[in-house]
Short mmCIF file of C-alpha atoms in Angstrom, two decimals:
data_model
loop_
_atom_site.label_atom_id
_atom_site.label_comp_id
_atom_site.label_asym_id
_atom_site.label_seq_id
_atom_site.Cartn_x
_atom_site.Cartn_y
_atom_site.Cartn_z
CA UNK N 129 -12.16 -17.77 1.63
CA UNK N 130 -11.56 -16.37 4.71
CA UNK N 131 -9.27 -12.94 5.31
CA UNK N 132 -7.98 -11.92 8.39
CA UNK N 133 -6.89 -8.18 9.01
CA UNK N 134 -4.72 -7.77 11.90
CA UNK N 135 -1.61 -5.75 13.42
CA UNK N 136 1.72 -7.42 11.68
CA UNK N 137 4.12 -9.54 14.23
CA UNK N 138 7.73 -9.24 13.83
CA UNK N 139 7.83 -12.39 12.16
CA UNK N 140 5.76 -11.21 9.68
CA UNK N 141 8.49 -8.85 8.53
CA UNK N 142 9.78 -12.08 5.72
CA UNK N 143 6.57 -12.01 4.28
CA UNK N 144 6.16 -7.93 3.40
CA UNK N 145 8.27 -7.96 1.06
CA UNK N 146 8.19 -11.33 -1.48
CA UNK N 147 4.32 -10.21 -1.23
CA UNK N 148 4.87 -6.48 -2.10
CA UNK N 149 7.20 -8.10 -4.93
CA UNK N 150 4.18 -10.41 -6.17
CA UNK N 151 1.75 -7.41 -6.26
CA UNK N 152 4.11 -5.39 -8.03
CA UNK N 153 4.86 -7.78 -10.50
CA UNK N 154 0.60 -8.64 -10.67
CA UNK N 155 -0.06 -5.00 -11.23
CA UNK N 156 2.58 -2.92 -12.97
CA UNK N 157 3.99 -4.59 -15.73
CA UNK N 158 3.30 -2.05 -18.26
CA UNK N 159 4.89 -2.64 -22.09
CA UNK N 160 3.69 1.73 -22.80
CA UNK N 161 5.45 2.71 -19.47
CA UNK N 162 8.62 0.55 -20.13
CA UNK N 163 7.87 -1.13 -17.21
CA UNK N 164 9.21 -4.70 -16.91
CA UNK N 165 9.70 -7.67 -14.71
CA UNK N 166 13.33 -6.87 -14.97
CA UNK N 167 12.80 -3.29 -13.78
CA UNK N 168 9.99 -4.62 -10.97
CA UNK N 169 12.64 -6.89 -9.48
CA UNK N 170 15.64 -4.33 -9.76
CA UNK N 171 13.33 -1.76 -8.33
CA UNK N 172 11.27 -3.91 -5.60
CA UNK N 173 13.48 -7.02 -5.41
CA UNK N 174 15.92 -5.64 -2.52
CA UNK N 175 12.31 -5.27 -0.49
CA UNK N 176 12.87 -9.24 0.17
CA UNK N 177 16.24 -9.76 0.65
CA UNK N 178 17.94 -9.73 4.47
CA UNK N 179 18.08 -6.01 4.34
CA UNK N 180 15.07 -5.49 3.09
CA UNK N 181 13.31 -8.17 5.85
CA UNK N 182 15.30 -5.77 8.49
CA UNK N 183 13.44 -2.60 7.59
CA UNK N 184 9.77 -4.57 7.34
CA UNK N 185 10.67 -5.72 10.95
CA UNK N 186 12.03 -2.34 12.06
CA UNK N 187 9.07 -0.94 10.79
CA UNK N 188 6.87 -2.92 12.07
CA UNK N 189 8.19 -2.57 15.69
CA UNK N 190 8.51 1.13 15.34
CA UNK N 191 3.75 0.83 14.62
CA UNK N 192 3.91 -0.69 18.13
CA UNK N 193 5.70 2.22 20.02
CA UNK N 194 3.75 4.82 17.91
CA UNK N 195 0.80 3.86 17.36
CA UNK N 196 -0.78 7.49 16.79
CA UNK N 197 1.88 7.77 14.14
CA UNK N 198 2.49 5.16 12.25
CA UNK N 199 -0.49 2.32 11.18
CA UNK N 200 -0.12 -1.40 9.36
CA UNK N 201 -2.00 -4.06 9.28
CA UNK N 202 -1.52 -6.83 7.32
CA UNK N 203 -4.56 -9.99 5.60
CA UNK N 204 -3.96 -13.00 6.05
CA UNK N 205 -5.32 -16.50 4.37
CA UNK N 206 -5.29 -18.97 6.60
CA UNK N 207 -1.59 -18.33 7.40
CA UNK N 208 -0.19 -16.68 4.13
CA UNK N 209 -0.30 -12.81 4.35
CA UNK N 210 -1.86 -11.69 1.18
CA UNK N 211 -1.88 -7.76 1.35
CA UNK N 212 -1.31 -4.74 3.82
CA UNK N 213 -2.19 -1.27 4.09
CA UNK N 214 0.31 0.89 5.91
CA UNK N 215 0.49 4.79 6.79
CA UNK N 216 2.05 7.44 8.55
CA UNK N 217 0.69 10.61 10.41
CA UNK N 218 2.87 14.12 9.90
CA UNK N 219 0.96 17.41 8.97
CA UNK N 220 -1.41 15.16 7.25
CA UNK N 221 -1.54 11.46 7.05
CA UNK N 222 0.26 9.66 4.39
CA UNK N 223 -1.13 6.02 2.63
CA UNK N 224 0.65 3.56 1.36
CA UNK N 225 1.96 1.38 0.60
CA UNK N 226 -1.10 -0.86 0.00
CA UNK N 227 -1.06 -3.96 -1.96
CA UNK N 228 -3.24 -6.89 -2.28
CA UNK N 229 -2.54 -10.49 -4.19
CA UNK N 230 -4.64 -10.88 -7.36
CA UNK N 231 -6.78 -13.81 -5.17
CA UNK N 232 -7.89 -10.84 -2.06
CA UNK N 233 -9.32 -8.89 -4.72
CA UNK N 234 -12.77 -8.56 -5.48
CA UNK N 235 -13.92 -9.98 -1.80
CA UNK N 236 -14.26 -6.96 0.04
CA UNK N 237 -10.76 -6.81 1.73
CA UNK N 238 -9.80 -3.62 0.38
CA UNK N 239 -12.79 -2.26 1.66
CA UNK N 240 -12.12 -3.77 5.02
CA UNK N 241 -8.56 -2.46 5.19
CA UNK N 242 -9.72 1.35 4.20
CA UNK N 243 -12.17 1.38 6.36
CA UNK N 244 -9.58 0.42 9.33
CA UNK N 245 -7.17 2.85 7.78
CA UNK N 246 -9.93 5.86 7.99
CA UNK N 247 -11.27 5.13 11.44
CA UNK N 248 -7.25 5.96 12.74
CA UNK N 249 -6.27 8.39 10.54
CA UNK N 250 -10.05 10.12 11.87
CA UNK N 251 -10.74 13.62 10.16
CA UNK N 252 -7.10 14.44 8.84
CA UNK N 253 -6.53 15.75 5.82
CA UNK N 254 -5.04 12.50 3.44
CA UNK N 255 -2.97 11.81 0.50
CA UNK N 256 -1.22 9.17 -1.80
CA UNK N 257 0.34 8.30 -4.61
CA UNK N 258 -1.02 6.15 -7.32
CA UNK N 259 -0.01 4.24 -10.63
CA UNK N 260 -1.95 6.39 -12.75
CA UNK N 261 -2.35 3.44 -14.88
CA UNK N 262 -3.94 0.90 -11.89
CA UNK N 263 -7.37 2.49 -13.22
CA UNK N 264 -8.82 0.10 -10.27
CA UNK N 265 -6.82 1.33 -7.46
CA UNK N 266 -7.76 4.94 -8.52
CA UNK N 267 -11.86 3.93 -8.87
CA UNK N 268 -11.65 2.05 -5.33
CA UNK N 269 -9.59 5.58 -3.72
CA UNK N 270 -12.48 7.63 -5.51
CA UNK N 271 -15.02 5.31 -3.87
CA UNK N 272 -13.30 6.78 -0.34
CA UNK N 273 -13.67 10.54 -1.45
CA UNK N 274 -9.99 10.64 -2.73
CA UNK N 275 -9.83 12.83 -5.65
CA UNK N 276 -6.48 13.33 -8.12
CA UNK N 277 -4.97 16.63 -7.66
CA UNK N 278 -3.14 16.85 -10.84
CA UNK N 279 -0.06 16.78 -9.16
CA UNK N 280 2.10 13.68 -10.85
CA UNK N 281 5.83 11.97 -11.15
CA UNK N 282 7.85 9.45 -12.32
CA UNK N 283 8.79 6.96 -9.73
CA UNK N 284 12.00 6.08 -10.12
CA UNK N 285 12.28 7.48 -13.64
CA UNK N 286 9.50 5.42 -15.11
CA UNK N 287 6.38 4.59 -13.11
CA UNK N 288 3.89 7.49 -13.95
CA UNK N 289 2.12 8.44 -10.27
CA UNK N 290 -0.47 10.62 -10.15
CA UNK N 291 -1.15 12.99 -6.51
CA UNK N 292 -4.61 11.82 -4.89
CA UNK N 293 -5.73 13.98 -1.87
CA UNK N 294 -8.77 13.41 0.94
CA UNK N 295 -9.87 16.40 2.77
CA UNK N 296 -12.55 15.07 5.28
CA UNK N 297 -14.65 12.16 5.26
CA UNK N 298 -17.20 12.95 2.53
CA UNK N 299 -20.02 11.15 4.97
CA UNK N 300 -19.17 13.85 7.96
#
């Protein structure tokens, strides 16, 4: 199957959020954690209502005028977007959120997208959150020199994040 990584179009702003939805519901169930698809959809359902389609397109309009600030791009499937990777650039440059459907995974997307992500965000110092618990999200950030920091929280209560920082490209 074929994946396409591009900038997001306004129009794409609809389809952010039922697909950040679907990867949160894919990833973070979690019986231990208390974590339910009751408490996915009270906590990410809002992402695809109208409000919630207004900040997506906001957002996505506010990557065009600042490019050297703020960074998406979004895969595609034919025409179904099934993942993004966005960031932000202050003192250091933020990632996330990234998601990606159960059926991008495992093809080398991921990959793909971080590899975007790192040629803008250059030699600046990184960081993200993580589901401590998404042992494969943590492996793949490892495999792009990000290392846990031992810093954590509770998203929202409940979801159990864990600090992950980059300092410079570990192949520089």
């Amino acid at each position: 199957m074929t994946h396409v990584i591009e900038a997001p179009h306004a129009e794409d702003a609809a389809s952010l959020g039922p697909v950040q939805l679907r990867a949160w519901l894919q990833t973070y169930l979690n019986d231990e954690a208390g974590i339910d698809e009751t408490w996915i959809r009270e906590q990410r359902g809002a992402s695809a209502t109208a409000e919630g389609v207004a900040q997506w397109r906001e957002f996505i309009e506010a990557v065009k005028r600042q490019p050297d600030l703020l960074f998406c791009r979004v895969v595609r499937s034919d025409t179904e977007i099934v993942g993004f990777l966005c960031g932000r650039r202050d003192e250091v440059v933020s990632l996330g959120p990234m998601y990606l459907l159960n059926e991008a995974q495992g093809q080398g997307v991921g990959g793909r997208l971080m590899s975007e992500f790192l040629a803008w965000a250059g030699s600046t110092p990184m960081r993200l959150w993580v589901t401590d618990y998404n042992e494969r999200a943590v492996r793949f950030y490892e495999r792009y020199g990000f290392k846990a920091t031992g810093e954590r929280e509770l998203w929202r209560g409940k979801l159990p994040n864990v600090r992950m920082t980059r300092d410079s490209p570990s192949w520089a």
